[in-house]
Amino acid sequence: MKSEIDDILNKSTFSKEDLVKLLSADEQESRKIYERSKAVKAEQVGRKVYFRGLIEYSNYCSKNCLYCGIRAGNSRYIRYEMTDEEVMEAATYAFENKFASIVIQSGERNDRKFIDTIERLLKEIHRMSDGRLHVTLSLGEQTEETYRKWFAAGAHRYLLRIEVSNPDLYKKLHPADRHHDYNERLEALRRLRRAGYQVGTGVMIGLPFQTLSDLADDLIFFRDFDIDMAGMGPYIEHEDTPLYQFRNELLPLRERFLLSLKMVALLRIMMKDINIAATTAMQTIDPQGREKALLIGANVIMPNLTPVKYRQNYLLYENKPCLDEEAEECKSCLEARIALAGDEIGYGEWGDSKHFKRRTES
Ligand code: 5AD
Ligand code: SF4
Ligand code: FES
């Protein structure tokens, strides 16, 4: 039987109202969304999944986002910074295993030593791999000069989640000071674009105070900003954070997961040729969370390459998986999961966002 959902799915552009209806679809009707997003993925990006080896470089952070476990105000974790040798070892592992790409992520820091260390590591990785290992950075808000410096040193892509696209909601989730300013974050995304990066952003799903209307706006934000890559996942409460006090007002975990899947599927339908990550937070709720995300539209996955001794200190949220698994175990585990989803790994391929190519060539 033809339903309103079918009618909406047949439109070439979704309005905000359409998106709210799609996001409210029940399980039966959601299947129609997934069928469509699967078809778009198969046709536009194929069944290839690209590995981005994740290096959680340091948990020092100068910020205090109210949702995050490694916020500066949390004294429970031992703060660490990987040595150059450890970073190079992880990067070499990725290169030798034909990952073709790594992500260097850490808490946000703007000090000279940090900026110089990242620049030095980027140059060293470039030398080690003869420029063949691509690097994505996820190091927060920086000046345009820093973004340009890192780009010149060999970084290609940058991930900076807007976290939520509604400025009022942003205020509720961050301290009220100039270090946590929505407009500054938006400006940082624009700087990245100007500096030449493939730009990725994303949001958390199922946050306190967040509505379906906010999530519809998030999807429209991605479209309007014309992003190249996206990483979205469910919000998962963390006991040592101020936002934990609202834990009783959250959607049940299962619903947060299903909503996250729906967001991935809708984004795939709306932005057919971008790269979308199957995020680790999805697996925190559902043991097969990442496979499910791949099945309905995601095409990038991030095997963890952080030395195991640091992992329990990089807990942005609770119950994060892969705490004891070395790089090799995560690699084999993900190979099996990807095979289960019916996809194949693009070993030795950069897997650049097709959208970025089209955007920059036109
Ligand atoms: N739950 C889910 N994701 C979180 N992040 C930070 N804290 C949490 C949490 N409690 C996400 C943010 C950040 C990314 C690195 O991790 O979106 O951008
Ligand atoms: Fe720091 Fe990022 Fe966590 Fe905010 S989300 S506290 S910037 S690590
Ligand atoms: Fe790390 Fe499965 S991906 S153990």
Coordinates of C-alpha atoms and ligand atoms in Angstrom, one line a residue:
M1 CA 0.0 0.0 0.0
K2 CA 1.3 3.4 -0.9
S3 CA 1.8 5.7 2.0
E4 CA 2.8 9.3 2.7
I5 CA 6.3 8.0 3.3
D6 CA 6.4 6.7 -0.3
D7 CA 5.2 10.0 -1.6
I8 CA 7.9 11.9 0.3
L9 CA 10.6 9.5 -0.8
N10 CA 9.7 10.1 -4.4
K11 CA 10.5 13.8 -4.1
S12 CA 13.7 15.1 -5.4
T13 CA 14.3 17.5 -2.4
F14 CA 13.0 17.0 1.1
S15 CA 11.6 20.0 2.9
K16 CA 12.0 20.3 6.7
E17 CA 8.5 19.1 7.2
D18 CA 9.2 16.0 5.0
L19 CA 12.3 15.3 7.1
V20 CA 10.4 15.5 10.4
K21 CA 7.8 13.0 9.0
L22 CA 10.6 10.7 7.8
L23 CA 12.3 10.9 11.1
S24 CA 9.1 10.0 12.9
A25 CA 8.4 6.9 10.6
D26 CA 7.6 3.7 12.6
E27 CA 9.7 0.5 12.2
Q28 CA 7.6 -0.8 9.3
E29 CA 7.8 2.5 7.3
S30 CA 11.5 3.0 8.2
R31 CA 12.2 -0.1 6.0
K32 CA 11.1 1.9 3.0
I33 CA 13.7 4.6 3.9
Y34 CA 16.4 1.9 4.3
E35 CA 15.5 0.3 1.0
R36 CA 15.9 3.6 -0.8
S37 CA 19.2 4.5 1.0
K38 CA 20.7 1.1 0.3
A39 CA 19.9 1.5 -3.4
V40 CA 21.4 5.0 -3.5
K41 CA 24.6 3.7 -1.8
A42 CA 24.9 0.8 -4.2
E43 CA 24.4 3.0 -7.2
Q44 CA 26.4 6.1 -6.1
V45 CA 29.3 4.9 -3.9
G46 CA 29.2 1.1 -4.6
R47 CA 29.7 -1.5 -1.9
K48 CA 33.2 -0.5 -1.0
V49 CA 34.1 0.5 2.5
Y50 CA 37.2 2.5 3.3
F51 CA 39.3 2.1 6.4
R52 CA 40.5 5.1 8.3
G53 CA 42.9 4.0 11.0
L54 CA 42.1 6.0 14.1
I55 CA 44.9 7.3 16.3
E56 CA 43.6 8.9 19.5
Y57 CA 46.7 11.0 19.9
S58 CA 46.1 12.7 23.2
N59 CA 43.3 13.2 25.7
Y60 CA 44.5 16.7 26.9
C61 CA 41.7 19.1 26.2
S62 CA 41.3 22.8 27.0
K63 CA 37.5 22.7 26.6
N64 CA 34.7 21.7 28.8
C65 CA 31.8 20.5 26.5
L66 CA 29.1 19.4 29.0
Y67 CA 28.6 16.0 27.3
C68 CA 32.2 14.8 26.9
G69 CA 34.1 12.4 29.3
I70 CA 37.5 13.9 28.5
R71 CA 36.5 17.5 29.2
A72 CA 39.2 19.5 31.0
G73 CA 37.1 19.5 34.2
N74 CA 37.1 15.7 34.5
S75 CA 40.0 14.7 36.7
R76 CA 39.2 11.0 36.6
Y77 CA 41.4 10.2 33.6
I78 CA 45.1 10.2 33.4
R79 CA 46.1 12.6 30.7
Y80 CA 48.4 11.3 28.0
E81 CA 50.1 12.2 24.8
M82 CA 51.4 9.6 22.4
T83 CA 55.1 9.8 21.6
D84 CA 56.3 10.5 18.1
E85 CA 57.5 6.9 17.9
E86 CA 54.1 5.6 18.9
V87 CA 52.3 7.7 16.3
M88 CA 54.7 6.6 13.6
E89 CA 54.3 3.0 14.6
A90 CA 50.5 3.2 14.3
A91 CA 50.8 5.1 11.0
T92 CA 53.3 2.5 9.6
Y93 CA 50.9 -0.3 10.6
A94 CA 48.1 1.4 8.7
F95 CA 50.4 2.0 5.7
E96 CA 51.7 -1.6 5.6
N97 CA 48.2 -3.0 6.0
K98 CA 47.1 -0.9 3.0
F99 CA 44.6 1.2 5.0
A100 CA 45.6 4.1 2.8
S101 CA 44.3 6.6 5.3
I102 CA 44.5 7.5 9.0
V103 CA 42.7 9.9 11.3
I104 CA 44.6 11.8 14.0
Q105 CA 42.2 12.8 16.7
S106 CA 42.7 14.5 20.1
G107 CA 41.2 16.9 22.6
E108 CA 41.4 20.5 21.6
R109 CA 44.7 22.4 22.2
N110 CA 45.9 25.6 20.6
D111 CA 49.4 25.9 22.1
R112 CA 52.5 26.3 20.0
K113 CA 54.0 23.0 21.1
F114 CA 50.9 21.1 20.0
I115 CA 50.7 22.8 16.7
D116 CA 54.3 22.2 15.9
T117 CA 54.2 18.6 17.0
I118 CA 51.3 17.9 14.6
E119 CA 53.1 19.6 11.8
R120 CA 56.2 17.6 12.4
L121 CA 54.3 14.3 12.6
L122 CA 52.4 15.1 9.3
K123 CA 55.7 15.7 7.5
E124 CA 57.2 12.5 8.9
I125 CA 54.1 10.5 7.9
H126 CA 54.4 12.0 4.4
R127 CA 58.1 11.0 4.2
M128 CA 57.5 7.5 5.6
S129 CA 54.7 6.7 3.1
D130 CA 56.0 8.8 0.2
G131 CA 52.8 10.7 0.3
R132 CA 50.7 7.6 -0.2
L133 CA 49.1 7.5 3.3
H134 CA 46.3 10.1 3.5
V135 CA 45.8 11.9 6.7
T136 CA 42.5 13.2 8.2
L137 CA 42.8 15.5 11.2
S138 CA 40.2 15.9 14.0
L139 CA 41.8 18.4 16.3
G140 CA 39.1 20.9 16.9
E141 CA 38.9 24.7 16.2
Q142 CA 42.2 26.3 15.1
T143 CA 43.2 29.5 13.4
E144 CA 43.3 29.7 9.6
E145 CA 47.1 29.9 9.8
T146 CA 47.2 26.6 11.7
Y147 CA 44.8 24.9 9.3
R148 CA 46.9 26.0 6.4
K149 CA 50.1 25.0 8.0
W150 CA 48.8 21.4 8.6
F151 CA 47.4 21.3 5.1
A152 CA 50.8 22.2 3.6
A153 CA 52.4 19.6 5.8
G154 CA 50.3 16.9 4.2
A155 CA 46.8 16.7 5.9
H156 CA 44.0 16.2 3.3
R157 CA 40.7 16.0 5.3
Y158 CA 39.4 17.5 8.5
L159 CA 36.6 16.4 10.7
L160 CA 34.9 19.0 12.9
R161 CA 31.5 18.2 14.1
I162 CA 29.1 21.1 14.5
E163 CA 27.6 18.8 17.3
V164 CA 24.2 20.5 16.9
S165 CA 23.2 23.0 14.2
N166 CA 20.7 24.8 16.4
P167 CA 22.6 27.7 18.1
D168 CA 20.2 27.8 21.1
L169 CA 20.7 24.1 21.7
Y170 CA 24.5 24.5 21.3
K171 CA 24.4 27.0 24.2
K172 CA 22.7 24.5 26.4
L173 CA 25.3 21.8 25.8
H174 CA 28.4 24.0 26.3
P175 CA 29.7 26.4 28.9
A176 CA 28.8 30.0 28.3
D177 CA 32.2 31.4 27.4
R178 CA 34.1 32.5 24.4
H179 CA 35.8 29.1 24.0
H180 CA 32.5 27.5 23.3
D181 CA 30.9 29.8 20.7
Y182 CA 28.6 28.4 18.0
N183 CA 29.6 31.1 15.5
E184 CA 33.2 30.5 16.1
R185 CA 32.7 26.8 15.3
L186 CA 30.8 27.6 12.1
E187 CA 33.6 30.0 11.2
A188 CA 36.2 27.2 11.8
L189 CA 34.3 25.0 9.3
R190 CA 34.5 27.9 6.8
R191 CA 38.2 28.3 7.4
L192 CA 38.8 24.6 6.7
R193 CA 36.9 24.9 3.4
R194 CA 39.0 27.9 2.4
A195 CA 42.2 26.1 3.3
G196 CA 41.3 23.4 0.8
Y197 CA 40.4 20.4 3.0
Q198 CA 37.7 17.8 2.3
V199 CA 35.5 18.9 5.2
G200 CA 33.5 16.5 7.4
T201 CA 31.1 17.4 10.1
G202 CA 28.4 15.8 12.1
V203 CA 26.1 15.8 15.1
M204 CA 25.2 13.7 18.1
I205 CA 21.7 12.2 18.1
G206 CA 19.4 11.8 21.1
L207 CA 20.8 14.6 23.2
P208 CA 18.8 16.1 26.1
F209 CA 16.5 18.9 24.8
Q210 CA 17.0 17.8 21.2
T211 CA 13.9 17.5 19.0
L212 CA 13.1 15.8 15.7
S213 CA 12.8 19.3 14.3
D214 CA 16.5 20.0 15.4
L215 CA 17.6 16.8 13.7
A216 CA 15.8 17.8 10.5
D217 CA 17.6 21.1 10.7
D218 CA 20.9 19.2 11.1
L219 CA 20.4 17.4 7.8
I220 CA 19.5 20.6 6.1
F221 CA 22.6 22.2 7.6
F222 CA 24.8 19.4 6.0
R223 CA 23.1 20.0 2.6
D224 CA 23.4 23.8 2.7
F225 CA 27.0 23.6 3.8
D226 CA 27.6 21.1 1.0
I227 CA 29.8 18.9 3.2
D228 CA 32.1 16.2 1.8
M229 CA 32.0 13.8 4.8
A230 CA 29.8 13.1 7.8
G231 CA 30.2 11.3 11.1
M232 CA 27.1 11.0 13.3
G233 CA 26.3 8.9 16.2
P234 CA 24.1 8.5 19.2
Y235 CA 24.7 10.6 22.3
I236 CA 25.7 8.3 25.2
E237 CA 25.7 9.7 28.7
H238 CA 28.9 9.8 30.8
E239 CA 28.7 9.8 34.6
D240 CA 31.5 12.4 35.1
T241 CA 29.9 15.1 33.0
P242 CA 27.4 17.8 33.9
L243 CA 24.9 16.6 31.3
Y244 CA 24.5 13.3 33.2
Q245 CA 21.9 15.0 35.4
F246 CA 19.5 14.8 32.5
R247 CA 19.9 11.1 32.0
N248 CA 16.3 10.4 32.9
E249 CA 15.0 12.7 30.2
L250 CA 16.7 10.8 27.3
L251 CA 15.2 8.6 24.7
P252 CA 15.9 4.9 25.5
L253 CA 19.2 3.7 24.0
R254 CA 17.5 1.6 21.5
E255 CA 15.6 4.5 20.1
R256 CA 18.6 6.7 20.0
F257 CA 20.3 4.0 17.9
L258 CA 17.3 3.6 15.5
L259 CA 17.2 7.4 15.1
S260 CA 20.9 7.5 14.3
L261 CA 20.4 4.8 11.7
K262 CA 17.6 6.8 10.2
M263 CA 19.8 9.9 10.1
V264 CA 22.5 8.0 8.2
A265 CA 20.0 6.6 5.7
L266 CA 18.3 10.0 5.1
L267 CA 21.7 11.8 4.7
R268 CA 22.7 9.1 2.1
I269 CA 19.5 9.8 0.2
M270 CA 20.0 13.6 0.4
M271 CA 23.7 13.7 -0.3
K272 CA 24.3 10.7 -2.5
D273 CA 28.1 10.9 -3.1
I274 CA 29.5 12.0 0.3
N275 CA 31.5 9.7 2.6
I276 CA 29.5 8.7 5.7
A277 CA 31.2 7.0 8.7
A278 CA 29.7 4.0 10.5
T279 CA 30.7 5.4 13.9
T280 CA 31.9 3.6 17.0
A281 CA 29.2 5.0 19.2
M282 CA 26.6 3.1 17.1
Q283 CA 28.3 -0.1 18.2
T284 CA 28.2 0.9 21.8
I285 CA 24.5 0.5 21.8
D286 CA 24.0 -2.4 19.3
P287 CA 26.7 -5.1 19.0
Q288 CA 26.1 -5.0 15.2
G289 CA 25.6 -1.2 15.1
R290 CA 28.4 -0.5 12.6
E291 CA 27.4 -3.3 10.2
K292 CA 23.8 -2.0 10.3
A293 CA 25.0 1.5 9.5
L294 CA 27.1 0.2 6.5
L295 CA 24.1 -1.8 5.3
I296 CA 21.9 1.3 5.0
G297 CA 24.3 3.9 3.7
A298 CA 27.6 4.4 5.5
N299 CA 30.8 3.7 3.6
V300 CA 33.7 4.5 6.0
I301 CA 34.8 2.8 9.1
M302 CA 37.6 3.6 11.6
P303 CA 39.5 0.7 13.0
N304 CA 41.2 1.8 16.3
L305 CA 45.0 2.0 16.2
T306 CA 45.6 3.7 19.5
P307 CA 47.9 1.7 21.8
V308 CA 45.7 -0.3 24.1
K309 CA 47.4 1.2 27.2
Y310 CA 45.8 4.6 26.5
R311 CA 42.4 3.5 25.4
Q312 CA 40.7 3.5 28.8
N313 CA 41.7 7.2 29.1
Y314 CA 40.0 8.2 25.9
L315 CA 36.4 7.6 26.9
L316 CA 34.3 10.4 25.5
Y317 CA 31.3 8.3 26.5
E318 CA 30.6 5.2 28.5
N319 CA 30.8 1.6 27.3
K320 CA 33.1 2.5 24.4
P321 CA 34.0 -0.8 22.6
C322 CA 37.5 -2.0 21.6
L323 CA 39.2 -1.2 24.9
D324 CA 41.4 -4.3 25.0
E325 CA 41.8 -5.1 21.3
E326 CA 45.1 -4.3 19.6
A327 CA 45.1 -2.9 16.0
E328 CA 45.3 -6.4 14.5
E329 CA 42.2 -7.6 16.4
C330 CA 40.1 -4.6 15.4
K331 CA 41.2 -5.0 11.8
S332 CA 40.2 -8.7 11.7
C333 CA 37.0 -8.0 13.6
L334 CA 36.0 -5.3 11.2
E335 CA 36.9 -7.4 8.1
A336 CA 34.4 -10.0 9.4
R337 CA 31.8 -7.4 10.1
I338 CA 32.1 -5.8 6.7
A339 CA 31.8 -9.2 5.0
L340 CA 28.6 -9.8 7.0
A341 CA 27.2 -6.5 5.7
G342 CA 27.9 -7.7 2.2
D343 CA 30.5 -5.0 1.5
E344 CA 34.1 -5.2 0.5
I345 CA 37.1 -3.2 1.9
G346 CA 38.8 -0.7 -0.5
Y347 CA 42.3 -1.7 0.5
G348 CA 45.0 0.5 -0.9
E349 CA 42.4 3.1 -2.1
W350 CA 42.2 6.5 -0.7
G351 CA 38.4 6.5 -0.9
D352 CA 38.2 10.3 -1.3
S353 CA 34.7 11.8 -1.1
K354 CA 33.3 11.7 -4.6
H355 CA 31.4 14.7 -3.7
F356 CA 34.6 16.6 -3.0
K357 CA 36.0 15.7 -6.4
R358 CA 32.8 16.9 -8.1
R359 CA 32.7 20.0 -6.0
T360 CA 36.2 21.1 -6.7
E361 CA 36.2 20.1 -10.4
S362 CA 33.0 22.1 -11.2
Ligands
5AD1 N1 28.3 10.7 23.4 C1 28.5 10.5 22.1 N2 29.4 11.2 21.4 C2 30.2 12.1 22.1 N3 31.2 12.9 21.7 C3 31.7 13.6 22.7 N4 31.0 13.2 23.8 C4 30.1 12.3 23.5 C5 29.1 11.5 24.1 N5 28.9 11.6 25.5 C6 31.5 13.1 20.2 C7 31.4 14.6 19.8 C8 32.8 14.9 19.3 C9 33.4 13.5 19.0 C10 34.8 13.4 18.9 O1 32.8 12.7 20.0 O2 30.5 14.7 18.8 O3 32.9 15.8 18.2
SF4_2 FE1 37.3 18.4 24.3 FE2 36.2 17.5 22.0 FE3 35.5 16.5 24.4 FE4 34.7 19.0 23.7 S1 34.1 17.1 22.7 S2 35.6 18.4 25.7 S3 36.5 19.7 22.6 S4 37.5 16.4 23.4
FES3 FE1 37.7 -3.3 17.7 FE2 35.8 -5.2 16.8 S1 36.4 -3.3 15.9 S2 37.3 -5.3 18.5

